[in-house]
mmCIF file of C-alpha atoms and ligand atoms in Angstrom:
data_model
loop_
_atom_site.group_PDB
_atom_site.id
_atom_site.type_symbol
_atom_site.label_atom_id
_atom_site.label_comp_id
_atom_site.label_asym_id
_atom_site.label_seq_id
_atom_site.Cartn_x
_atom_site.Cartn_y
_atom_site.Cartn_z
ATOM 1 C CA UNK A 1 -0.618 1.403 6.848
ATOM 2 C CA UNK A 2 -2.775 1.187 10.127
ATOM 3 C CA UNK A 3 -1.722 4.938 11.102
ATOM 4 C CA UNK A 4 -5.253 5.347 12.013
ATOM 5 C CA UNK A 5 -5.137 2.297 14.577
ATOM 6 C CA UNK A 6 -1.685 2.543 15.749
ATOM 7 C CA UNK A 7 -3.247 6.564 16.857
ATOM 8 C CA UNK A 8 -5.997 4.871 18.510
ATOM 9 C CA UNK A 9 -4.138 2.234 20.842
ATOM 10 C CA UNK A 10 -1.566 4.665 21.411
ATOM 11 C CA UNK A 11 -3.857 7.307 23.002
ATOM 12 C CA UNK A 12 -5.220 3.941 24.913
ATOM 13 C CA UNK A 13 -2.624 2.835 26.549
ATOM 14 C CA UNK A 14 -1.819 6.782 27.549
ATOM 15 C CA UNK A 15 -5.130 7.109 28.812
ATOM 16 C CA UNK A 16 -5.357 3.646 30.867
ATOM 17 C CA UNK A 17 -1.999 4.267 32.273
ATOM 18 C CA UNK A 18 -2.803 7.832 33.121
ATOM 19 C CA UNK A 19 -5.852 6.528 35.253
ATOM 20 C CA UNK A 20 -3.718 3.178 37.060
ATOM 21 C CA UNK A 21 -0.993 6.119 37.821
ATOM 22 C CA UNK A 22 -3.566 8.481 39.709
ATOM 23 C CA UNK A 23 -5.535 4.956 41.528
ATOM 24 C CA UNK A 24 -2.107 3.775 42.514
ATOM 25 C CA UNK A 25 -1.359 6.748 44.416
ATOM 26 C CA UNK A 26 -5.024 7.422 45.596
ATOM 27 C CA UNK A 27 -5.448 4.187 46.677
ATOM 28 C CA UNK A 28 -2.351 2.241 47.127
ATOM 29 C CA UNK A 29 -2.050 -1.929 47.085
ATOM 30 C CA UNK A 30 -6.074 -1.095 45.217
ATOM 31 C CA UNK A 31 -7.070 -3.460 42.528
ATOM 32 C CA UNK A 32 -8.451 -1.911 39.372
ATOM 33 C CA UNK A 33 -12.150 -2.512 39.177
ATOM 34 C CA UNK A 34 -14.600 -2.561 36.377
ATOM 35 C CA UNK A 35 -15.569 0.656 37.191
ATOM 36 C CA UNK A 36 -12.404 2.354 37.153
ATOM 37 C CA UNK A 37 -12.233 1.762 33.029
ATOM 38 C CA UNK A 38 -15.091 0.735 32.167
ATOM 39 C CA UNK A 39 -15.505 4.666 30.680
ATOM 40 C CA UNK A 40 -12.193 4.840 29.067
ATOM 41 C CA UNK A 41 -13.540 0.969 27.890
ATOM 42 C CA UNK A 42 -16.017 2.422 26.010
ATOM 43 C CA UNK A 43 -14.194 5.160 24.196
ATOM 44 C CA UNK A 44 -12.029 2.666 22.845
ATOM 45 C CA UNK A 45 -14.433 0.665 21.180
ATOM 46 C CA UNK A 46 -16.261 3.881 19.888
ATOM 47 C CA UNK A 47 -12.756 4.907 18.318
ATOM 48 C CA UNK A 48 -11.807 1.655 16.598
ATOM 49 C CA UNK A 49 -15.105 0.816 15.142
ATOM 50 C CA UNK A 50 -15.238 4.242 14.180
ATOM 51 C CA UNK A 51 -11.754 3.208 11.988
ATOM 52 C CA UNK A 52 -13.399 0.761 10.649
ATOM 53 C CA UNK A 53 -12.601 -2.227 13.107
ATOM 54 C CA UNK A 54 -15.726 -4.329 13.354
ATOM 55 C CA UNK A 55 -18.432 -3.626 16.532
ATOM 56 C CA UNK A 56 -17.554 -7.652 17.801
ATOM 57 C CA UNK A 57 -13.609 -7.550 16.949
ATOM 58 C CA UNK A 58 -13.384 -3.850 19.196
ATOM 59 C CA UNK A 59 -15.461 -5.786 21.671
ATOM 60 C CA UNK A 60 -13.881 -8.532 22.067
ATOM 61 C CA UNK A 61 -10.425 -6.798 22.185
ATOM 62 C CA UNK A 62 -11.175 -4.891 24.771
ATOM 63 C CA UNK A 63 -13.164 -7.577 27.198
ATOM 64 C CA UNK A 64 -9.663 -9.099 26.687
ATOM 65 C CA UNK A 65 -7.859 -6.387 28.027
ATOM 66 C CA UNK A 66 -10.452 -5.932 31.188
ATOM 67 C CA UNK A 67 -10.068 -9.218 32.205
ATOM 68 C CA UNK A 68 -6.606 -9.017 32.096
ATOM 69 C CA UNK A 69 -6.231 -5.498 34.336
ATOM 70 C CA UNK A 70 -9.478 -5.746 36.167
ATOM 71 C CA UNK A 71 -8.547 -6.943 39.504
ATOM 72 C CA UNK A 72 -4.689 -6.269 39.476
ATOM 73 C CA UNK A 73 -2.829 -4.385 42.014
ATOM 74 C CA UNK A 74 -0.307 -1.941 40.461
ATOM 75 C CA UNK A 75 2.531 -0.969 42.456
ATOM 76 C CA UNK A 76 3.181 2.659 42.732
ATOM 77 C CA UNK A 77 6.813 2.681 41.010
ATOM 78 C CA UNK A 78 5.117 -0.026 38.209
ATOM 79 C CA UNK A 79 5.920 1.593 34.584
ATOM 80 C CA UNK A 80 2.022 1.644 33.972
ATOM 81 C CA UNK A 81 2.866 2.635 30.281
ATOM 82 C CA UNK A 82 4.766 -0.641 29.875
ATOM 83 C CA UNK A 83 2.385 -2.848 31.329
ATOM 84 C CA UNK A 84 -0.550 -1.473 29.711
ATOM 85 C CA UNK A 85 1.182 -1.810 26.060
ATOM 86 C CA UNK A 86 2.215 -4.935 27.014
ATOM 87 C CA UNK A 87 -1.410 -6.084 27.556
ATOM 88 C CA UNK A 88 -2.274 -4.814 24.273
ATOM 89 C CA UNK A 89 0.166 -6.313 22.522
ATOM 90 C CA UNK A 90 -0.343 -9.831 24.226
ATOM 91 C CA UNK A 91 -3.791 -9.385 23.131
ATOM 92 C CA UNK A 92 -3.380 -8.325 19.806
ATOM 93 C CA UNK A 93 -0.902 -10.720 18.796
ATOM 94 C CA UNK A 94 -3.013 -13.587 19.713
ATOM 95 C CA UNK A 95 -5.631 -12.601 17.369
ATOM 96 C CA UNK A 96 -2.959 -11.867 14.453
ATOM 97 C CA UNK A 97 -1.387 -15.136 15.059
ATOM 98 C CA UNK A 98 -4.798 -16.766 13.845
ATOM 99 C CA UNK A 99 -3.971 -15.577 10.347
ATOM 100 C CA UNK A 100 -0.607 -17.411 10.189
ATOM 101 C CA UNK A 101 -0.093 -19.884 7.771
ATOM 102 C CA UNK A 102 3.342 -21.497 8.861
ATOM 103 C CA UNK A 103 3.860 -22.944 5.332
ATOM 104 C CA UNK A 104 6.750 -22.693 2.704
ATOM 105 C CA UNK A 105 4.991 -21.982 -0.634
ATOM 106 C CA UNK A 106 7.902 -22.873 -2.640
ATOM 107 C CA UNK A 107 8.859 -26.296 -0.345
ATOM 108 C CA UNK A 108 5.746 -26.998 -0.769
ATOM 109 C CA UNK A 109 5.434 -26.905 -4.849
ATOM 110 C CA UNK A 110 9.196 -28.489 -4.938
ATOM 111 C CA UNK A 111 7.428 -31.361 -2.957
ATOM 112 C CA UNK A 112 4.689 -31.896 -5.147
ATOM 113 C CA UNK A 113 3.892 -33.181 -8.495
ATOM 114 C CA UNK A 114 4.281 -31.261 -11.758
ATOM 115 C CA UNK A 115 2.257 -28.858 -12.521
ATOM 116 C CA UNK A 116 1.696 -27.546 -8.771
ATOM 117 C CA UNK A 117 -1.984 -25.545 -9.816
ATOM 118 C CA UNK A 118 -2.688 -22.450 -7.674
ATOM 119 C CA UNK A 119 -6.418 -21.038 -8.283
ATOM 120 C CA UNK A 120 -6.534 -17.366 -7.756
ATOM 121 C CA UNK A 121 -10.290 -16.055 -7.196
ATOM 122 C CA UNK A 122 -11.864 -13.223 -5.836
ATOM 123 C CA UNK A 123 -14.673 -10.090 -6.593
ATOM 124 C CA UNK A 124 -14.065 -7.855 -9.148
ATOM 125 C CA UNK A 125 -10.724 -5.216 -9.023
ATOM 126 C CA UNK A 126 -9.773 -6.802 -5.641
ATOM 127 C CA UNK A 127 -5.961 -7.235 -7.482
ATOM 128 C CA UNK A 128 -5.944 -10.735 -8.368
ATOM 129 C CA UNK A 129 -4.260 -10.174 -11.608
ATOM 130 C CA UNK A 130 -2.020 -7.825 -10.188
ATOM 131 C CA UNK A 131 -0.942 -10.042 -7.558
ATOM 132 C CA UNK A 132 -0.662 -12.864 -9.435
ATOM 133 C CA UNK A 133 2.093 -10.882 -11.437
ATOM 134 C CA UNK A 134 4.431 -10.616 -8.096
ATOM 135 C CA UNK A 135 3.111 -14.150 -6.992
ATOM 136 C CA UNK A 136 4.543 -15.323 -10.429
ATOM 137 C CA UNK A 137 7.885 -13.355 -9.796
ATOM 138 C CA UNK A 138 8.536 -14.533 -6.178
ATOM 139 C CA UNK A 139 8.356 -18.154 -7.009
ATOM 140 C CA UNK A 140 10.311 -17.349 -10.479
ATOM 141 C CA UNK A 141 12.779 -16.005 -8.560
ATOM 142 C CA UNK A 142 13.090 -18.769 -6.201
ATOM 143 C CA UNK A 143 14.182 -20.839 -8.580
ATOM 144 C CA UNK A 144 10.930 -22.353 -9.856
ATOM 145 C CA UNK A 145 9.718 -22.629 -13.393
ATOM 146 C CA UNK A 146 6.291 -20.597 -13.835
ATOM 147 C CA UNK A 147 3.554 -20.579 -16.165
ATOM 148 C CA UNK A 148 0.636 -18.092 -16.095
ATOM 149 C CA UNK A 149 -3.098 -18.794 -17.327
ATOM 150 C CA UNK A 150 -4.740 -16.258 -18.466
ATOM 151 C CA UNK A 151 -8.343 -17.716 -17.799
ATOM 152 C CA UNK A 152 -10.159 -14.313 -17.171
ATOM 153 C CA UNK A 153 -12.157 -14.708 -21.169
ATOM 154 C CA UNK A 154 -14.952 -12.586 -19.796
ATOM 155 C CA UNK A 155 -13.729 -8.855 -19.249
ATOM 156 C CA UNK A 156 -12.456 -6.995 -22.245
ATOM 157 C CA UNK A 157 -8.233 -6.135 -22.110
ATOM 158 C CA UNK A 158 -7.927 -8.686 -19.110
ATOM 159 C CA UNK A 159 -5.611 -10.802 -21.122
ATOM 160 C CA UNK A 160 -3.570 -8.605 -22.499
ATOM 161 C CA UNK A 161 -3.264 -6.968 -18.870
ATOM 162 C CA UNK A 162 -1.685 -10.224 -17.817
ATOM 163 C CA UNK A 163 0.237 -10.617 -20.771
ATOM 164 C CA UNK A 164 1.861 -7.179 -20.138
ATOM 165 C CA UNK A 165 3.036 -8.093 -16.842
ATOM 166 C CA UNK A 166 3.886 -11.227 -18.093
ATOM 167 C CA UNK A 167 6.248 -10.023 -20.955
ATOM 168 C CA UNK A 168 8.022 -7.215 -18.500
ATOM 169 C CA UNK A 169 9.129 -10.059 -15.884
ATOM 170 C CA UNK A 170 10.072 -12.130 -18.645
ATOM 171 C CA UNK A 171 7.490 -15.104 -17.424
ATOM 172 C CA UNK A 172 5.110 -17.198 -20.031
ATOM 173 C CA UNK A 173 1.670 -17.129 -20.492
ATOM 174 C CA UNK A 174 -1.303 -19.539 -21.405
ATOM 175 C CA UNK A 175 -4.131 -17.391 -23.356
ATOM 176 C CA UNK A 176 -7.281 -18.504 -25.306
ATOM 177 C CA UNK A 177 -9.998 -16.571 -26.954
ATOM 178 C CA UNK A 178 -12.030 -14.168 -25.369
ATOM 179 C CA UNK A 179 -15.245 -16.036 -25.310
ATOM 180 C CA UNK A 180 -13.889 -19.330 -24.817
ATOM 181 C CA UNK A 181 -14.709 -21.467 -21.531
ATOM 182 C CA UNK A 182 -12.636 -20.672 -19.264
ATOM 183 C CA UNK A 183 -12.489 -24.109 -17.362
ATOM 184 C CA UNK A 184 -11.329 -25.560 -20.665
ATOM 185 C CA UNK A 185 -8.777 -23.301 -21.432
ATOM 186 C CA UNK A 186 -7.346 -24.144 -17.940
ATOM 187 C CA UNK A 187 -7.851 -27.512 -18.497
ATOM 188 C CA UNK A 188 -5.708 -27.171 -22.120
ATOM 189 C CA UNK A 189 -2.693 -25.132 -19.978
ATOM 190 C CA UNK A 190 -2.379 -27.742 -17.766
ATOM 191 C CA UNK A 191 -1.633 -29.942 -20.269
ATOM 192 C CA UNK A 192 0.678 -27.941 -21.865
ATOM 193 C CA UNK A 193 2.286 -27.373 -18.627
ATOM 194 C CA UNK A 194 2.648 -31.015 -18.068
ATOM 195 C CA UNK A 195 4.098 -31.654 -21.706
ATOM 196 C CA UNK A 196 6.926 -28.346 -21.159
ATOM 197 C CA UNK A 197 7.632 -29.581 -17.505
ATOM 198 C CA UNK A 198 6.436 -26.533 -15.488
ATOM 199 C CA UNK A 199 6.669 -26.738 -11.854
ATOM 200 C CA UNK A 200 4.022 -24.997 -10.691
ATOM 201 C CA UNK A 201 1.008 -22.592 -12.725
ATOM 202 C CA UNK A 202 -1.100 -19.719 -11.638
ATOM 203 C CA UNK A 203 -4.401 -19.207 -12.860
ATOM 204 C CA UNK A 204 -6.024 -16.260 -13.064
ATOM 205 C CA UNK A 205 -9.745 -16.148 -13.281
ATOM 206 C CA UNK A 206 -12.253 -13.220 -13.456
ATOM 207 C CA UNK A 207 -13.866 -10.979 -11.000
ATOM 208 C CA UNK A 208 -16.824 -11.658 -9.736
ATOM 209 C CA UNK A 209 -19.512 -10.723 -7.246
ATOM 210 C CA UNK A 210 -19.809 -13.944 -4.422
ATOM 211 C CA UNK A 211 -23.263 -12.970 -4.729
ATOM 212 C CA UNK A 212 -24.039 -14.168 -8.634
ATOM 213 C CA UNK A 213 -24.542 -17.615 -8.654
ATOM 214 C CA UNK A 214 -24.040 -18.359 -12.238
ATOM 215 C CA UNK A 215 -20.706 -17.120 -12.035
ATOM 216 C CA UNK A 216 -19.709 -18.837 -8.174
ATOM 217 C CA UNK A 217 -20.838 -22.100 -10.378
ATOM 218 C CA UNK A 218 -18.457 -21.413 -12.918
ATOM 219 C CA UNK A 219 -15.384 -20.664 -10.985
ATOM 220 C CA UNK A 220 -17.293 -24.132 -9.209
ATOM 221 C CA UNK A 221 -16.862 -25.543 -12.418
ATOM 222 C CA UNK A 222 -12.838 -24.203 -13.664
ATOM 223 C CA UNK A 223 -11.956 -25.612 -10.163
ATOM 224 C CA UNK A 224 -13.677 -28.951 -10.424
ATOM 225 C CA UNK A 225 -11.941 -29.465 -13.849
ATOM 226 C CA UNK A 226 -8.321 -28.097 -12.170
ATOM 227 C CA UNK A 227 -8.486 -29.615 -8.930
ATOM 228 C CA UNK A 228 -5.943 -27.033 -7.889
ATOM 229 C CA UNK A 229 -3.809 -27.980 -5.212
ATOM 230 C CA UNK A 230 -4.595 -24.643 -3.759
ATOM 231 C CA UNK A 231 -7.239 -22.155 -3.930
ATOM 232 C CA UNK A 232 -6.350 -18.928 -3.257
ATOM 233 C CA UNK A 233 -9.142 -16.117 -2.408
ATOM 234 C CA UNK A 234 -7.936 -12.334 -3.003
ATOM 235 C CA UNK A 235 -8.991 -9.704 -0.891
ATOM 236 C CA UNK A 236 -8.849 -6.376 -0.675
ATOM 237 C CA UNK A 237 -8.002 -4.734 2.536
ATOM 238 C CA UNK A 238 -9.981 -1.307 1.367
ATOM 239 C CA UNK A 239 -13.315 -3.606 0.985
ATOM 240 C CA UNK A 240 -14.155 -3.796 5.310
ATOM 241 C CA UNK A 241 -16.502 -6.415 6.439
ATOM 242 C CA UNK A 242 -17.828 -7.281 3.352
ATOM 243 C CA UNK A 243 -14.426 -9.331 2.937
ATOM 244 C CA UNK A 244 -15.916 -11.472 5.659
ATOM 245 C CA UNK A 245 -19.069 -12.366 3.514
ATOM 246 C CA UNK A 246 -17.097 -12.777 0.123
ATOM 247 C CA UNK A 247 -14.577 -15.416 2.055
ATOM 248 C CA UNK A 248 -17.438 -17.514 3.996
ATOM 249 C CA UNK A 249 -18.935 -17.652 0.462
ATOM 250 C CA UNK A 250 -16.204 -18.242 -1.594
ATOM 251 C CA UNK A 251 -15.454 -21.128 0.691
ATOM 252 C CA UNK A 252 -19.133 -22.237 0.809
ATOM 253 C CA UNK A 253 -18.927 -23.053 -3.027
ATOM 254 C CA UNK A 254 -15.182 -23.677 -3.523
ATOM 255 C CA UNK A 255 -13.073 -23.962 -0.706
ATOM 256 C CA UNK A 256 -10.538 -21.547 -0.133
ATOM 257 C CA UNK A 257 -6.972 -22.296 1.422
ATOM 258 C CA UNK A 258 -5.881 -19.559 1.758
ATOM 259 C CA UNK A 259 -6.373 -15.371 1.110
ATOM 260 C CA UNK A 260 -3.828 -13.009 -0.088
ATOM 261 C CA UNK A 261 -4.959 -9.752 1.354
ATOM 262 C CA UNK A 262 -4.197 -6.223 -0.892
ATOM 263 C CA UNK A 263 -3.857 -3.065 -0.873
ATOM 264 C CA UNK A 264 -2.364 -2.118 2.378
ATOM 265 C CA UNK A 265 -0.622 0.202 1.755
ATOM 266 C CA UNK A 266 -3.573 2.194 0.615
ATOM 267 C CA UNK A 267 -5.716 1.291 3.982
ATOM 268 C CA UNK A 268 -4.386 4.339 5.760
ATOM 269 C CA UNK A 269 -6.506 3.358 8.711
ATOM 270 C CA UNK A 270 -6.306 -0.317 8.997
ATOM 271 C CA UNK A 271 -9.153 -1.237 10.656
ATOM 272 C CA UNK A 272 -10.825 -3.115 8.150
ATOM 273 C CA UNK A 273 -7.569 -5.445 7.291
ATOM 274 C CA UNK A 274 -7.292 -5.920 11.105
ATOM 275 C CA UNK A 275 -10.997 -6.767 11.091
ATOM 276 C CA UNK A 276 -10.606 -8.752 8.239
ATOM 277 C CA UNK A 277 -7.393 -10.916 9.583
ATOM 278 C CA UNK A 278 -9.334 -11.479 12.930
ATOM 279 C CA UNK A 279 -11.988 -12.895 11.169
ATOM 280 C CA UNK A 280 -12.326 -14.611 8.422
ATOM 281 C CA UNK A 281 -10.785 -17.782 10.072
ATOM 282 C CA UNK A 282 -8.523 -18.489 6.943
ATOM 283 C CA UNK A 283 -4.446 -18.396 7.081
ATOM 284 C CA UNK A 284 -3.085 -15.337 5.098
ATOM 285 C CA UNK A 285 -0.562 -16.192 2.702
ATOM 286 C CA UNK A 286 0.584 -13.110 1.583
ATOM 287 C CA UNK A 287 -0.352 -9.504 1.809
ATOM 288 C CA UNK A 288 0.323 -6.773 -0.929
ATOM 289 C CA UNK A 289 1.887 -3.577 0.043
ATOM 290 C CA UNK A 290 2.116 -1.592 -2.990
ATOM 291 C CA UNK A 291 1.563 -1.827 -6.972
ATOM 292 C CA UNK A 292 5.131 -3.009 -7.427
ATOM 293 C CA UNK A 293 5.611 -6.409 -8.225
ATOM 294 C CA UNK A 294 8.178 -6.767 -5.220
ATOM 295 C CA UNK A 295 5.167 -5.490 -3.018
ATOM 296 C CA UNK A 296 4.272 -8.739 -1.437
ATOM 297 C CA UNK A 297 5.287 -9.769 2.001
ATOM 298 C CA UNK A 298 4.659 -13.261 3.186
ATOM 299 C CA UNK A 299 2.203 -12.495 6.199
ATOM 300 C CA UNK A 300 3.397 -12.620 9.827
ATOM 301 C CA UNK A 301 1.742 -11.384 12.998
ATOM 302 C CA UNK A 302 4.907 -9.457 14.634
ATOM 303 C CA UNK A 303 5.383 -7.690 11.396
ATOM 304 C CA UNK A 304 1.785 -6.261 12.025
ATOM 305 C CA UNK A 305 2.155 -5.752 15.564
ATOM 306 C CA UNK A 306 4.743 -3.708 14.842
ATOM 307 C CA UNK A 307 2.782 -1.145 12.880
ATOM 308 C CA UNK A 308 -0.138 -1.299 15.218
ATOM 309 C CA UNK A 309 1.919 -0.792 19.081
ATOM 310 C CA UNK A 310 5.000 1.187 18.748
HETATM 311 N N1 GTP B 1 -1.971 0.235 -3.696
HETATM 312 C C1 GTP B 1 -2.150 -1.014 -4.107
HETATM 313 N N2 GTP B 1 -2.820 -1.241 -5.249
HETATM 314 C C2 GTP B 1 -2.972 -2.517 -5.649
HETATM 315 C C3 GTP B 1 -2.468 -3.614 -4.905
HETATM 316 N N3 GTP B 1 -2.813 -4.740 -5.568
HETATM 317 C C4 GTP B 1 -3.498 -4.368 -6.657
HETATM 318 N N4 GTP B 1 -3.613 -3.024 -6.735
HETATM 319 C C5 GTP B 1 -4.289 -2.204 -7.746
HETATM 320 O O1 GTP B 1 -5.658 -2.545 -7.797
HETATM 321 C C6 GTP B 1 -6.171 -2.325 -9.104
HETATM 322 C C7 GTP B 1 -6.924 -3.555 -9.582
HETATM 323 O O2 GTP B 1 -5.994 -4.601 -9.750
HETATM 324 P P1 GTP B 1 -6.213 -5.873 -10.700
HETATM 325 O O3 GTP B 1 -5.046 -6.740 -10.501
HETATM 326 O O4 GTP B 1 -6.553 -5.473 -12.070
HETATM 327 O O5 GTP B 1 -7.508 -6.481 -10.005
HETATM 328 P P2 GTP B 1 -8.344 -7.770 -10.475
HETATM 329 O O6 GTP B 1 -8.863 -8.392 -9.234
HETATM 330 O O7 GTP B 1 -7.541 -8.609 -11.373
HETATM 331 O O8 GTP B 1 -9.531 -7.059 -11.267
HETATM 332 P P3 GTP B 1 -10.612 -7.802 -12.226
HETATM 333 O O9 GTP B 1 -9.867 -8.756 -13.085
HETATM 334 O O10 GTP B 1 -11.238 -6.690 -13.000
HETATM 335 O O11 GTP B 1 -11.596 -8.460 -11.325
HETATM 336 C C8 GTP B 1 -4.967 -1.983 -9.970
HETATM 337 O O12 GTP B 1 -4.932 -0.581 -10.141
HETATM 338 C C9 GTP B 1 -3.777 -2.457 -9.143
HETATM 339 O O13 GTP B 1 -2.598 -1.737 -9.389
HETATM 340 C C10 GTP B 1 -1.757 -3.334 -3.680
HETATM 341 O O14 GTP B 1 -1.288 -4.213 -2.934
HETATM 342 N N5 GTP B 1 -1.627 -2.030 -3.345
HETATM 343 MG MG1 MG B 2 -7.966 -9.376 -13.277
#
């Protein structure tokens, strides 16, 4: 998880410092011009966009850093290391921070009324039936009565993919027909859920490409006929920018509250989820670390940070 990145900063701030160490003592009580990183600038931005960080998200991290050295005077027994890390990390966490969601899931469905209805949607093998497994156990095991919809009627085995999950954690499941509409079979779970007093329900929907219109209208039209109280777009960390243009188009036709981003564990880089987080302007409820069903972490920016600036 961002071993690629954290290599990359950390070689940055041993460069940077390396060159404020030699202009202190060259040029003592100096401020650091342009020109004095402007080189080691541009190395930086080659390196994370060559991990997979987006051209304008390097950019912009690293104009943030200039104008935050450029024109400092460094004092010749300053730890340079420290300062320069601590720059970073100022800079970084602001853009992580944007991702926060500051909500409590399960305060919020305790608050609302029965059944709370959580949409999960998202392209195709991006892990929203996987993640609705350990969304299902988290709130299950907070105390909260669960019921999961199998509305994916479209791809062959996705039902009984779900129910599998469902039956090992021990938490129900709303099926239909393979075939059937899938906005009426959510439409016929909520009802049940209403009638068997469930507190909240998780729908599960099929993949699909944010580029096929007949299918963005039907997850248009399961949504219209749930009016879910919220709408949760999967990603999947391993996907770079193209994440970007599935979540400004997801939220074009549907709206999306929120994103659960996967799969990073297996993003061995991490430029792409940090891309991705800096981005898309949506909060990040979750993120999923593994294919366990305990593998999801409510998102915070220090626990990235962390991974990214020893
Ligand atoms: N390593 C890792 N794998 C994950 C994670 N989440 C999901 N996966 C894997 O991703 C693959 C696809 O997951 P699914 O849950 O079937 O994805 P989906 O979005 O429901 O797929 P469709 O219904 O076909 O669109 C599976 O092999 C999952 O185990 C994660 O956080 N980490
Ligand atoms: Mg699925």
């Amino acid at each position: 998880m961002f071993r690629k990145i954290r290599e990359i900063f950390s070689k940055a701030i041993d460069k940077i410092s390396e060159k404020m160490e030699k202009i202190s003592e060259e040029r003592f009580g100096k401020e650091i011009s342009q020109e004095d990183i402007s080189k080691l600038s541009e190395e930086l931005i080659i390196d994370l966009v060559e991990a997979d960080v987006a051209y304008e998200v390097a950019e912009n991290i690293i104009k943030d850093l200039e104008k935050k050295i450029v024109g400092s005077k460094i004092g010749l027994f300053e730890d340079k290391k420290r300062f320069i890390k601590d720059k970073f990390r100022e800079i970084l966490i602001e853009y992580l921070k944007r991702g926060e969601w500051n909500k409590d899931l399960v305060e919020m469905i305790k608050n609302s009324s029965k059944p709370y209805k959580i949409l999960f949607m998202g392209v195709n093998g991006v892990g929203k039936t996987t993640t609705i497994a350990k969304v299902a156990k988290y709130l299950r095991d907070r105390g909260l009565k669960v019921l999961v919809v199998a509305a994916d009627t479209f791809r062959a085995g996705a039902q009984e993919q779900l129910e599998i999950h469902c039956k090992k954690l021990s938490i129900p499941i709303f099926r239909g027909r393979y075939g059937y509409d899938p906005a009426a079979l959510v439409f016929d779970s909520i009802k049940y859920a209403q009638k068997n007093s469930f507190d909240v329900i998780l729908i599960d929907s099929a993949g699909r490409q944010h580029t096929d219109i007949d299918l963005m209208n039907e997850i248009k039209k399961i949504s219209r006929v749930s009016s879910p109280d919220l709408k949760i777009l999967v990603l999947d960390a391993l996907t770079g920018n193209d994440a970007v243009n599935q979540a400004i188009e997801f939220d074009k036709y549907i709206g999306v509250d929120g994103v659960i981003l996967t799969k990073l564990d297996a993003d061995a880089s991490g430029g792409s989820a940090l891309s991705i987080i800096t981005t898309i302007n949506k909060p990040i409820i979750f993120v999923g670390v593994g294919q366990k069903y305990d593998d999801l972490i409510s998102y915070k920016a220090d626990l990235i940070i962390e991974k990214i600036i020893e």
